[in-house]
Amino acid sequence: MTGTEFQVLAVDDAQLMCHFIYETITGLQGFACKTATEFVTAEAALKNHKIDMAIIDIQLKNASGLTLAKNIRMGRYSCRHDIPILIFTGFTYKDDIKQCLAFDMHDVLVKPVTVMELRERVKKNKNKRMEIKPPEYYQSLEEPAETARKEMKAAITKSVSAEKSRYQPKPVSVESRVESSDEGAFIKWPDQITSGYHQLDRRMKTITFLLNTLHWSTYRKDKYTEAGNDINKIKLASDDMHFVAQRLKTKHPGDPMWTSLFDRLKGFSTIPIEKLSVPDLPKEQAEDIFKRLHNAWLSILSKPVIKRI
Amino acid sequence: MYDHNLAVFDPDILISFYQGMSAEMLVESLQIYLQEGAMLQETIMMDFDLGKDVQRGFHSLKTTSKMVGAMRIHDICRNYELQTQREERLRLISEFEMEWESAEEAIQAWIDAR
């Protein structure tokens, strides 16, 4: 890099996009490129380096690329505030387009683009004459929105403190901490085991956790209003595991554990778990269902389905 | 759901986006895609299990998958963004997990053949 090259800053949270833009731009004579995958890195580049053009993805991880672009126009960095700014987006939301127009962005590109298209747009916008107003103008555009946000926040704070808050946080139950450990769990996850398929291991752990939650909540909560919802999650998770196991079986038909797994999953799915959401279900019936769930699930967490690592 | 007739990996699409770029550049791009995609895939699976929103991850992967020609992954991501039913999203997540492995294999095989 000689220092006289036209310096482009590419900002996108996808490494592949940065790589693509970098290779595309540096293939043009007289052009250089810096990349940034994060808002703070991009700001550092804008503050510390001479940047002649910015290509910015509208949605960065945990930040807005549009904010970065507006900051440039408001003269918040050491680069010129009137440099060409190209907004890169996978969306075409009307509000975003309006903001781009209001802050005089040079161009909006919808992803994905080809090498040729990107090079054409960069060359075109390098030479494009646009009337960019002074930074104070763009600051004034931003200020009413900022003031409105602060006023709203003040109004909310004022109204909450004016009347006594009726929010009463639920007392933290020590027992809820016990639930998270294996001690006293309905089903203890065996140590160092695997089915041989990480897709199944992950799902078995999830279902074990869901069953433990169901058991704990049934016996510890005064009113278990989410029972139906939690039971539904278990049924969906079990269906999902069955579906994934079917797909894995087509890829690995020689594994002898499939027959046992499907038989045991079928046994598990025939247990009338939804009865646990019936209010005032007799204690003996609930205990019977849990016993069957316990035995059926433990049979799935046994050989030949699972093996010790 | 998603279009099973789409190619797992179509190198012609990759070449059409990366017009005129060297073979080394194409291989490098695919390696970045696999690396980044694997991390995104893991994050998506974990976040979904925790009940977190995974829309952003799918959105990111949708664009990059199209650029490298991983068309089934692209279509799954596109369908996930359009889908609102939890059961359907769960099914798409499962399909995504399986198809990601197929895409990895196909792309790696193409890289190894260069």
Coordinates of C-alpha atoms in Angstrom, one line a residue:
Chain A
M1 CA 0.0 0.0 0.0
T2 CA 1.5 3.3 -1.1
G3 CA -0.7 5.7 0.9
T4 CA -2.1 7.4 -2.2
E5 CA -4.6 4.6 -2.8
F6 CA -8.3 5.1 -2.5
Q7 CA -8.9 3.5 0.9
V8 CA -12.2 1.6 1.4
L9 CA -13.5 0.5 4.8
A10 CA -15.7 -2.6 4.6
V11 CA -17.8 -3.3 7.7
D12 CA -19.7 -6.6 7.9
D13 CA -20.1 -9.1 10.8
A14 CA -19.7 -12.0 8.4
Q15 CA -16.0 -12.8 7.9
L16 CA -16.8 -14.2 4.5
M17 CA -18.4 -11.0 3.3
C18 CA -15.4 -9.0 4.5
H19 CA -13.1 -11.4 2.7
F20 CA -15.2 -11.1 -0.4
I21 CA -15.3 -7.3 -0.4
Y22 CA -11.5 -7.1 0.4
E23 CA -10.6 -9.3 -2.5
T24 CA -13.0 -7.6 -4.8
I25 CA -11.8 -4.0 -4.0
T26 CA -8.1 -4.8 -3.9
G27 CA -8.4 -6.3 -7.4
L28 CA -9.1 -2.7 -8.6
Q29 CA -6.1 -0.6 -9.5
G30 CA -5.5 2.3 -7.1
F31 CA -7.7 0.8 -4.4
A32 CA -6.9 -0.5 -0.9
C33 CA -9.3 -2.0 1.6
K34 CA -9.5 -2.3 5.4
T35 CA -12.1 -4.6 7.0
A36 CA -13.9 -4.7 10.3
T37 CA -16.4 -7.3 11.6
E38 CA -17.4 -5.2 14.6
F39 CA -18.8 -1.7 15.3
V40 CA -15.9 -0.8 17.7
T41 CA -13.2 -2.0 15.2
A42 CA -14.9 0.0 12.5
E43 CA -15.0 3.1 14.7
A44 CA -11.3 2.7 15.5
A45 CA -10.5 2.5 11.8
L46 CA -12.5 5.7 11.1
K47 CA -10.8 7.5 13.9
N48 CA -7.2 6.4 13.2
H49 CA -7.0 6.0 9.4
K50 CA -7.6 7.9 6.3
I51 CA -10.8 6.4 4.9
D52 CA -12.1 7.5 1.5
M53 CA -15.2 5.3 1.2
A54 CA -17.2 3.1 3.6
I55 CA -19.2 -0.1 2.7
I56 CA -21.3 -0.9 5.7
D57 CA -23.7 -3.8 6.4
I58 CA -26.8 -2.3 7.8
Q59 CA -27.1 -4.9 10.6
L60 CA -24.1 -5.8 12.6
K61 CA -23.9 -8.1 15.5
N62 CA -25.3 -6.3 18.5
A63 CA -25.1 -2.9 16.7
S64 CA -26.5 -0.9 13.8
G65 CA -24.4 -0.3 10.7
L66 CA -26.7 2.6 10.0
T67 CA -25.6 4.3 13.2
L68 CA -22.0 4.1 12.1
A69 CA -23.0 5.6 8.7
K70 CA -24.9 8.4 10.4
N71 CA -22.0 9.1 12.7
I72 CA -19.8 9.6 9.7
R73 CA -22.2 12.1 8.3
M74 CA -22.4 13.9 11.6
G75 CA -18.6 14.4 11.6
R76 CA -17.9 12.2 14.6
Y77 CA -14.7 10.6 13.2
S78 CA -11.5 12.0 11.7
C79 CA -12.5 11.0 8.2
R80 CA -14.3 13.5 6.0
H81 CA -18.0 13.5 6.8
D82 CA -18.9 13.5 3.0
I83 CA -17.1 10.3 1.9
P84 CA -19.2 8.0 -0.2
I85 CA -21.1 5.5 2.0
L86 CA -22.5 2.4 0.4
I87 CA -25.0 0.5 2.6
F88 CA -25.1 -3.3 2.3
T89 CA -28.3 -5.0 3.3
G90 CA -30.0 -8.3 3.1
F91 CA -33.3 -6.6 4.0
T92 CA -35.1 -3.7 2.2
Y93 CA -37.1 -2.2 5.1
K94 CA -38.8 1.0 4.1
D95 CA -37.6 2.8 7.3
D96 CA -34.0 1.8 6.7
I97 CA -34.2 3.1 3.1
K98 CA -35.7 6.4 4.4
Q99 CA -32.9 6.8 6.9
C100 CA -30.4 6.2 4.1
L101 CA -32.0 8.8 2.0
A102 CA -32.2 11.3 4.8
F103 CA -28.5 10.9 5.6
D104 CA -27.5 11.1 2.0
M105 CA -26.0 7.6 1.6
H106 CA -24.5 7.2 -1.8
D107 CA -25.9 3.8 -2.6
V108 CA -27.7 0.8 -1.2
L109 CA -26.7 -2.7 -2.3
V110 CA -28.8 -5.7 -1.7
K111 CA -26.9 -8.9 -0.8
P112 CA -25.6 -11.0 -2.3
V113 CA -23.7 -9.2 -5.1
T114 CA -21.2 -10.5 -7.7
V115 CA -17.6 -9.3 -7.9
M116 CA -18.5 -7.3 -11.1
E117 CA -21.5 -5.6 -9.6
L118 CA -19.6 -4.5 -6.5
R119 CA -16.7 -3.2 -8.5
E120 CA -19.0 -1.2 -10.8
R121 CA -20.8 0.3 -7.8
V122 CA -17.6 1.2 -6.1
K123 CA -16.2 2.9 -9.2
K124 CA -19.4 4.7 -9.9
N125 CA -19.8 6.0 -6.4
K126 CA -16.2 7.1 -6.1
N127 CA -16.9 9.6 -8.8
K128 CA -20.5 10.4 -8.0
R129 CA -21.1 14.0 -7.1
M130 CA -23.6 14.3 -4.3
E131 CA -24.5 17.3 -2.3
I132 CA -23.6 16.5 1.2
K133 CA -24.6 19.0 3.8
P134 CA -22.5 20.2 6.7
P135 CA -22.3 17.8 9.7
E136 CA -24.5 20.2 11.8
Y137 CA -27.4 19.5 9.4
Y138 CA -27.2 15.7 10.1
Q139 CA -26.7 16.3 13.8
S140 CA -29.9 18.3 13.8
L141 CA -31.7 15.3 12.1
E142 CA -30.6 13.0 14.9
E143 CA -31.2 15.4 17.8
P144 CA -35.1 15.5 17.7
A145 CA -35.1 11.7 17.8
E146 CA -32.6 11.6 20.6
T147 CA -34.5 14.3 22.5
A148 CA -37.8 12.4 22.1
R149 CA -36.2 9.2 23.4
K150 CA -34.9 11.1 26.5
E151 CA -38.2 12.8 27.1
M152 CA -40.1 9.5 26.9
K153 CA -37.6 7.9 29.3
A154 CA -38.0 10.8 31.8
A155 CA -41.8 10.5 31.5
I156 CA -41.8 6.8 32.2
T157 CA -39.4 7.2 35.2
K158 CA -41.6 10.0 36.5
S159 CA -44.8 8.1 36.2
V160 CA -43.4 5.0 37.9
S161 CA -42.0 6.9 40.9
A162 CA -45.2 8.9 41.3
E163 CA -47.2 5.9 42.2
K164 CA -45.9 3.1 44.4
S165 CA -44.8 0.2 42.2
R166 CA -47.0 -2.8 42.6
Y167 CA -44.3 -5.2 41.3
Q168 CA -43.3 -7.7 43.9
P169 CA -40.5 -10.0 42.8
K170 CA -41.2 -13.7 43.5
P171 CA -39.1 -14.9 46.4
V172 CA -36.2 -17.0 45.1
S173 CA -36.7 -20.5 46.1
V174 CA -33.6 -22.4 47.3
E175 CA -35.2 -25.5 45.9
S176 CA -35.0 -24.1 42.4
R177 CA -31.2 -24.1 42.8
V178 CA -31.3 -27.8 43.8
E179 CA -33.2 -28.5 40.5
S180 CA -30.2 -27.3 38.5
S181 CA -27.9 -29.8 40.0
D182 CA -28.1 -33.6 39.6
E183 CA -28.6 -34.0 43.4
G184 CA -32.1 -35.4 43.9
A185 CA -33.0 -35.1 40.2
F186 CA -35.8 -37.2 38.9
I187 CA -33.5 -38.6 36.2
K188 CA -29.7 -38.3 36.7
W189 CA -27.8 -37.9 33.5
P190 CA -25.2 -40.7 33.5
D191 CA -21.6 -39.6 33.4
Q192 CA -19.4 -40.0 30.3
I193 CA -22.0 -41.5 27.9
T194 CA -22.8 -41.1 24.2
S195 CA -25.1 -42.6 21.7
G196 CA -22.3 -42.1 19.1
Y197 CA -24.2 -39.3 17.5
H198 CA -23.9 -35.8 18.9
Q199 CA -27.2 -34.9 17.3
L200 CA -28.9 -37.5 19.5
D201 CA -26.8 -36.8 22.7
R202 CA -27.9 -33.2 22.6
R203 CA -31.5 -34.0 22.3
M204 CA -31.4 -36.7 25.0
K205 CA -29.9 -34.2 27.4
T206 CA -32.6 -31.7 26.5
I207 CA -35.4 -34.2 27.1
T208 CA -33.8 -35.3 30.4
F209 CA -33.8 -31.7 31.5
L210 CA -37.4 -31.2 30.5
L211 CA -38.5 -34.3 32.4
N212 CA -36.7 -33.2 35.5
T213 CA -38.3 -29.8 35.3
L214 CA -41.8 -31.4 34.9
H215 CA -41.2 -33.6 37.9
W216 CA -39.8 -30.9 40.1
S217 CA -42.6 -28.4 39.2
T218 CA -45.4 -31.0 39.7
Y219 CA -44.2 -31.7 43.3
R220 CA -42.8 -28.4 44.4
K221 CA -45.0 -25.7 42.9
D222 CA -48.3 -24.7 44.5
K223 CA -49.9 -24.1 41.1
Y224 CA -48.2 -25.5 38.0
T225 CA -50.0 -23.5 35.3
E226 CA -47.3 -24.2 32.7
A227 CA -47.7 -27.9 32.9
G228 CA -49.5 -28.2 29.6
N229 CA -46.8 -26.1 27.9
D230 CA -44.0 -28.1 29.4
I231 CA -45.6 -31.4 28.5
N232 CA -46.0 -30.2 24.9
K233 CA -42.2 -29.3 24.8
I234 CA -41.4 -32.9 25.9
K235 CA -43.6 -34.4 23.2
L236 CA -42.2 -32.1 20.5
A237 CA -38.6 -32.8 21.6
S238 CA -39.3 -36.6 21.6
D239 CA -40.9 -36.3 18.0
D240 CA -37.9 -34.3 16.9
M241 CA -35.5 -36.9 18.3
H242 CA -37.4 -39.6 16.5
F243 CA -37.2 -37.7 13.2
V244 CA -33.5 -37.0 13.5
A245 CA -32.8 -40.7 14.5
Q246 CA -34.6 -41.8 11.3
R247 CA -32.4 -39.5 9.2
L248 CA -29.3 -40.8 11.0
K249 CA -30.3 -44.4 10.4
T250 CA -30.5 -43.9 6.6
K251 CA -26.9 -42.6 6.8
H252 CA -25.7 -45.3 9.2
P253 CA -27.9 -48.3 8.6
G254 CA -25.4 -50.8 10.0
D255 CA -25.6 -49.5 13.6
P256 CA -27.2 -52.2 15.7
M257 CA -28.7 -49.8 18.2
W258 CA -31.5 -48.4 16.0
T259 CA -34.0 -51.2 16.6
S260 CA -33.6 -50.8 20.4
L261 CA -33.8 -47.0 20.2
F262 CA -37.0 -46.9 18.1
D263 CA -38.7 -49.6 20.2
R264 CA -37.9 -47.7 23.4
L265 CA -38.9 -44.3 22.0
K266 CA -42.2 -45.9 21.0
G267 CA -42.7 -47.2 24.5
F268 CA -41.9 -43.7 25.9
S269 CA -44.3 -42.0 23.5
T270 CA -47.3 -44.3 24.6
I271 CA -47.1 -43.1 28.2
P272 CA -50.1 -40.7 28.8
I273 CA -47.9 -37.8 29.9
E274 CA -50.6 -35.2 29.1
K275 CA -52.6 -36.5 32.1
L276 CA -50.1 -34.8 34.3
S277 CA -51.6 -31.4 33.3
V278 CA -55.0 -32.4 34.6
P279 CA -55.8 -30.3 37.7
D280 CA -56.2 -32.3 40.9
L281 CA -55.0 -35.5 39.3
P282 CA -55.0 -38.2 42.1
K283 CA -51.5 -38.6 43.6
E284 CA -51.3 -42.3 42.8
Q285 CA -52.0 -41.7 39.1
A286 CA -49.3 -39.0 38.9
E287 CA -46.8 -41.2 40.7
D288 CA -47.6 -44.1 38.3
I289 CA -47.1 -41.9 35.2
F290 CA -43.8 -40.6 36.6
K291 CA -42.6 -44.1 37.4
R292 CA -43.3 -45.2 33.8
L293 CA -41.6 -42.1 32.4
H294 CA -38.6 -42.8 34.6
N295 CA -38.3 -46.4 33.6
A296 CA -38.9 -45.7 29.9
W297 CA -36.4 -42.8 29.7
L298 CA -33.7 -44.7 31.6
S299 CA -34.1 -47.6 29.2
I300 CA -33.3 -45.2 26.4
L301 CA -30.2 -44.0 28.3
S302 CA -29.0 -47.6 28.5
K303 CA -27.2 -50.0 26.3
P304 CA -27.1 -50.6 23.4
V305 CA -28.4 -47.1 22.7
I306 CA -25.7 -45.5 24.7
K307 CA -22.2 -46.5 25.5
R308 CA -19.6 -45.2 28.0
I309 CA -17.0 -42.8 26.5
Chain B
M1 CA -40.4 -27.1 4.3
Y2 CA -37.5 -26.6 2.0
D3 CA -36.7 -27.7 -1.6
H4 CA -34.9 -31.1 -1.4
N5 CA -34.3 -30.9 -5.2
L6 CA -31.8 -28.1 -4.7
A7 CA -28.1 -28.9 -4.9
V8 CA -26.3 -29.5 -1.6
F9 CA -23.4 -27.6 -3.1
D10 CA -23.3 -26.0 -6.6
P11 CA -19.8 -24.8 -7.5
D12 CA -21.2 -23.0 -10.6
I13 CA -23.1 -20.6 -8.3
L14 CA -19.9 -20.0 -6.3
I15 CA -18.0 -19.2 -9.5
S16 CA -20.8 -16.9 -10.8
F17 CA -20.5 -14.7 -7.7
Y18 CA -16.7 -14.8 -7.5
Q19 CA -16.3 -14.0 -11.2
G20 CA -12.7 -14.0 -12.4
M21 CA -11.2 -14.9 -9.0
S22 CA -8.5 -17.4 -8.7
A23 CA -9.1 -21.0 -7.7
E24 CA -7.0 -20.3 -4.5
M25 CA -9.4 -17.5 -3.7
L26 CA -12.4 -19.8 -4.2
V27 CA -10.9 -22.4 -1.9
E28 CA -10.1 -19.8 0.7
S29 CA -13.6 -18.5 0.6
L30 CA -15.1 -21.9 1.1
Q31 CA -12.8 -22.6 4.0
I32 CA -13.9 -19.4 5.7
Y33 CA -17.5 -20.3 5.0
L34 CA -17.1 -23.8 6.6
Q35 CA -15.3 -22.3 9.6
E36 CA -17.8 -19.5 10.1
G37 CA -20.7 -21.7 9.3
A38 CA -19.7 -24.4 11.8
M39 CA -19.6 -21.8 14.6
L40 CA -22.9 -20.3 13.5
Q41 CA -24.5 -23.8 13.4
E42 CA -23.3 -24.6 16.9
T43 CA -24.6 -21.2 18.2
I44 CA -27.9 -21.6 16.5
M45 CA -28.5 -25.1 18.0
M46 CA -27.5 -24.0 21.5
D47 CA -29.5 -20.8 21.4
F48 CA -32.6 -22.6 20.0
D49 CA -32.5 -25.1 22.9
L50 CA -32.3 -22.2 25.3
G51 CA -35.3 -20.6 23.7
K52 CA -33.3 -17.7 22.3
D53 CA -34.0 -16.0 19.0
V54 CA -31.9 -17.5 16.2
Q55 CA -33.2 -15.4 13.4
R56 CA -30.0 -13.3 13.1
G57 CA -27.8 -16.5 12.7
F58 CA -30.0 -17.8 10.0
H59 CA -30.1 -14.5 8.2
S60 CA -26.3 -14.3 8.1
L61 CA -26.0 -17.9 7.0
K62 CA -28.6 -17.4 4.3
T63 CA -26.6 -14.8 2.4
T64 CA -23.2 -16.5 2.7
S65 CA -24.6 -19.9 1.8
K66 CA -26.1 -18.5 -1.4
M67 CA -22.8 -16.9 -2.3
V68 CA -20.9 -20.2 -2.0
G69 CA -23.6 -22.3 -3.7
A70 CA -24.8 -24.2 -0.5
M71 CA -28.3 -24.0 -1.8
R72 CA -30.1 -26.3 0.5
I73 CA -28.7 -24.5 3.5
H74 CA -29.7 -21.2 1.9
D75 CA -33.2 -22.4 1.4
I76 CA -33.6 -23.7 4.9
C77 CA -32.4 -20.4 6.3
R78 CA -34.8 -18.6 4.0
N79 CA -37.7 -20.7 5.1
Y80 CA -36.9 -20.4 8.7
E81 CA -37.1 -16.6 8.4
L82 CA -40.6 -16.9 6.9
Q83 CA -41.8 -19.6 9.3
T84 CA -43.7 -18.6 12.5
Q85 CA -45.0 -21.9 13.9
R86 CA -42.8 -23.4 16.6
E87 CA -43.3 -27.0 15.4
E88 CA -42.3 -26.1 11.9
R89 CA -39.3 -24.2 13.1
L90 CA -38.2 -27.1 15.2
R91 CA -38.4 -29.3 12.1
L92 CA -36.4 -26.9 10.1
I93 CA -33.8 -26.8 12.8
S94 CA -33.4 -30.5 12.7
E95 CA -33.2 -30.5 8.9
F96 CA -30.6 -27.7 9.1
E97 CA -28.5 -29.8 11.4
M98 CA -28.5 -32.8 9.0
E99 CA -28.1 -30.7 5.8
W100 CA -25.1 -28.8 7.3
E101 CA -23.2 -32.0 7.6
S102 CA -24.0 -32.9 4.0
A103 CA -22.9 -29.4 2.9
E104 CA -19.7 -29.7 4.8
E105 CA -18.9 -33.0 3.2
A106 CA -19.7 -31.9 -0.3
I107 CA -17.7 -28.6 0.0
Q108 CA -14.7 -30.4 1.6
A109 CA -14.8 -33.0 -1.2
W110 CA -14.7 -30.2 -3.8
I111 CA -11.8 -28.4 -2.0
D112 CA -9.8 -31.7 -1.7
A113 CA -10.3 -32.3 -5.5
R114 CA -8.7 -29.0 -6.4

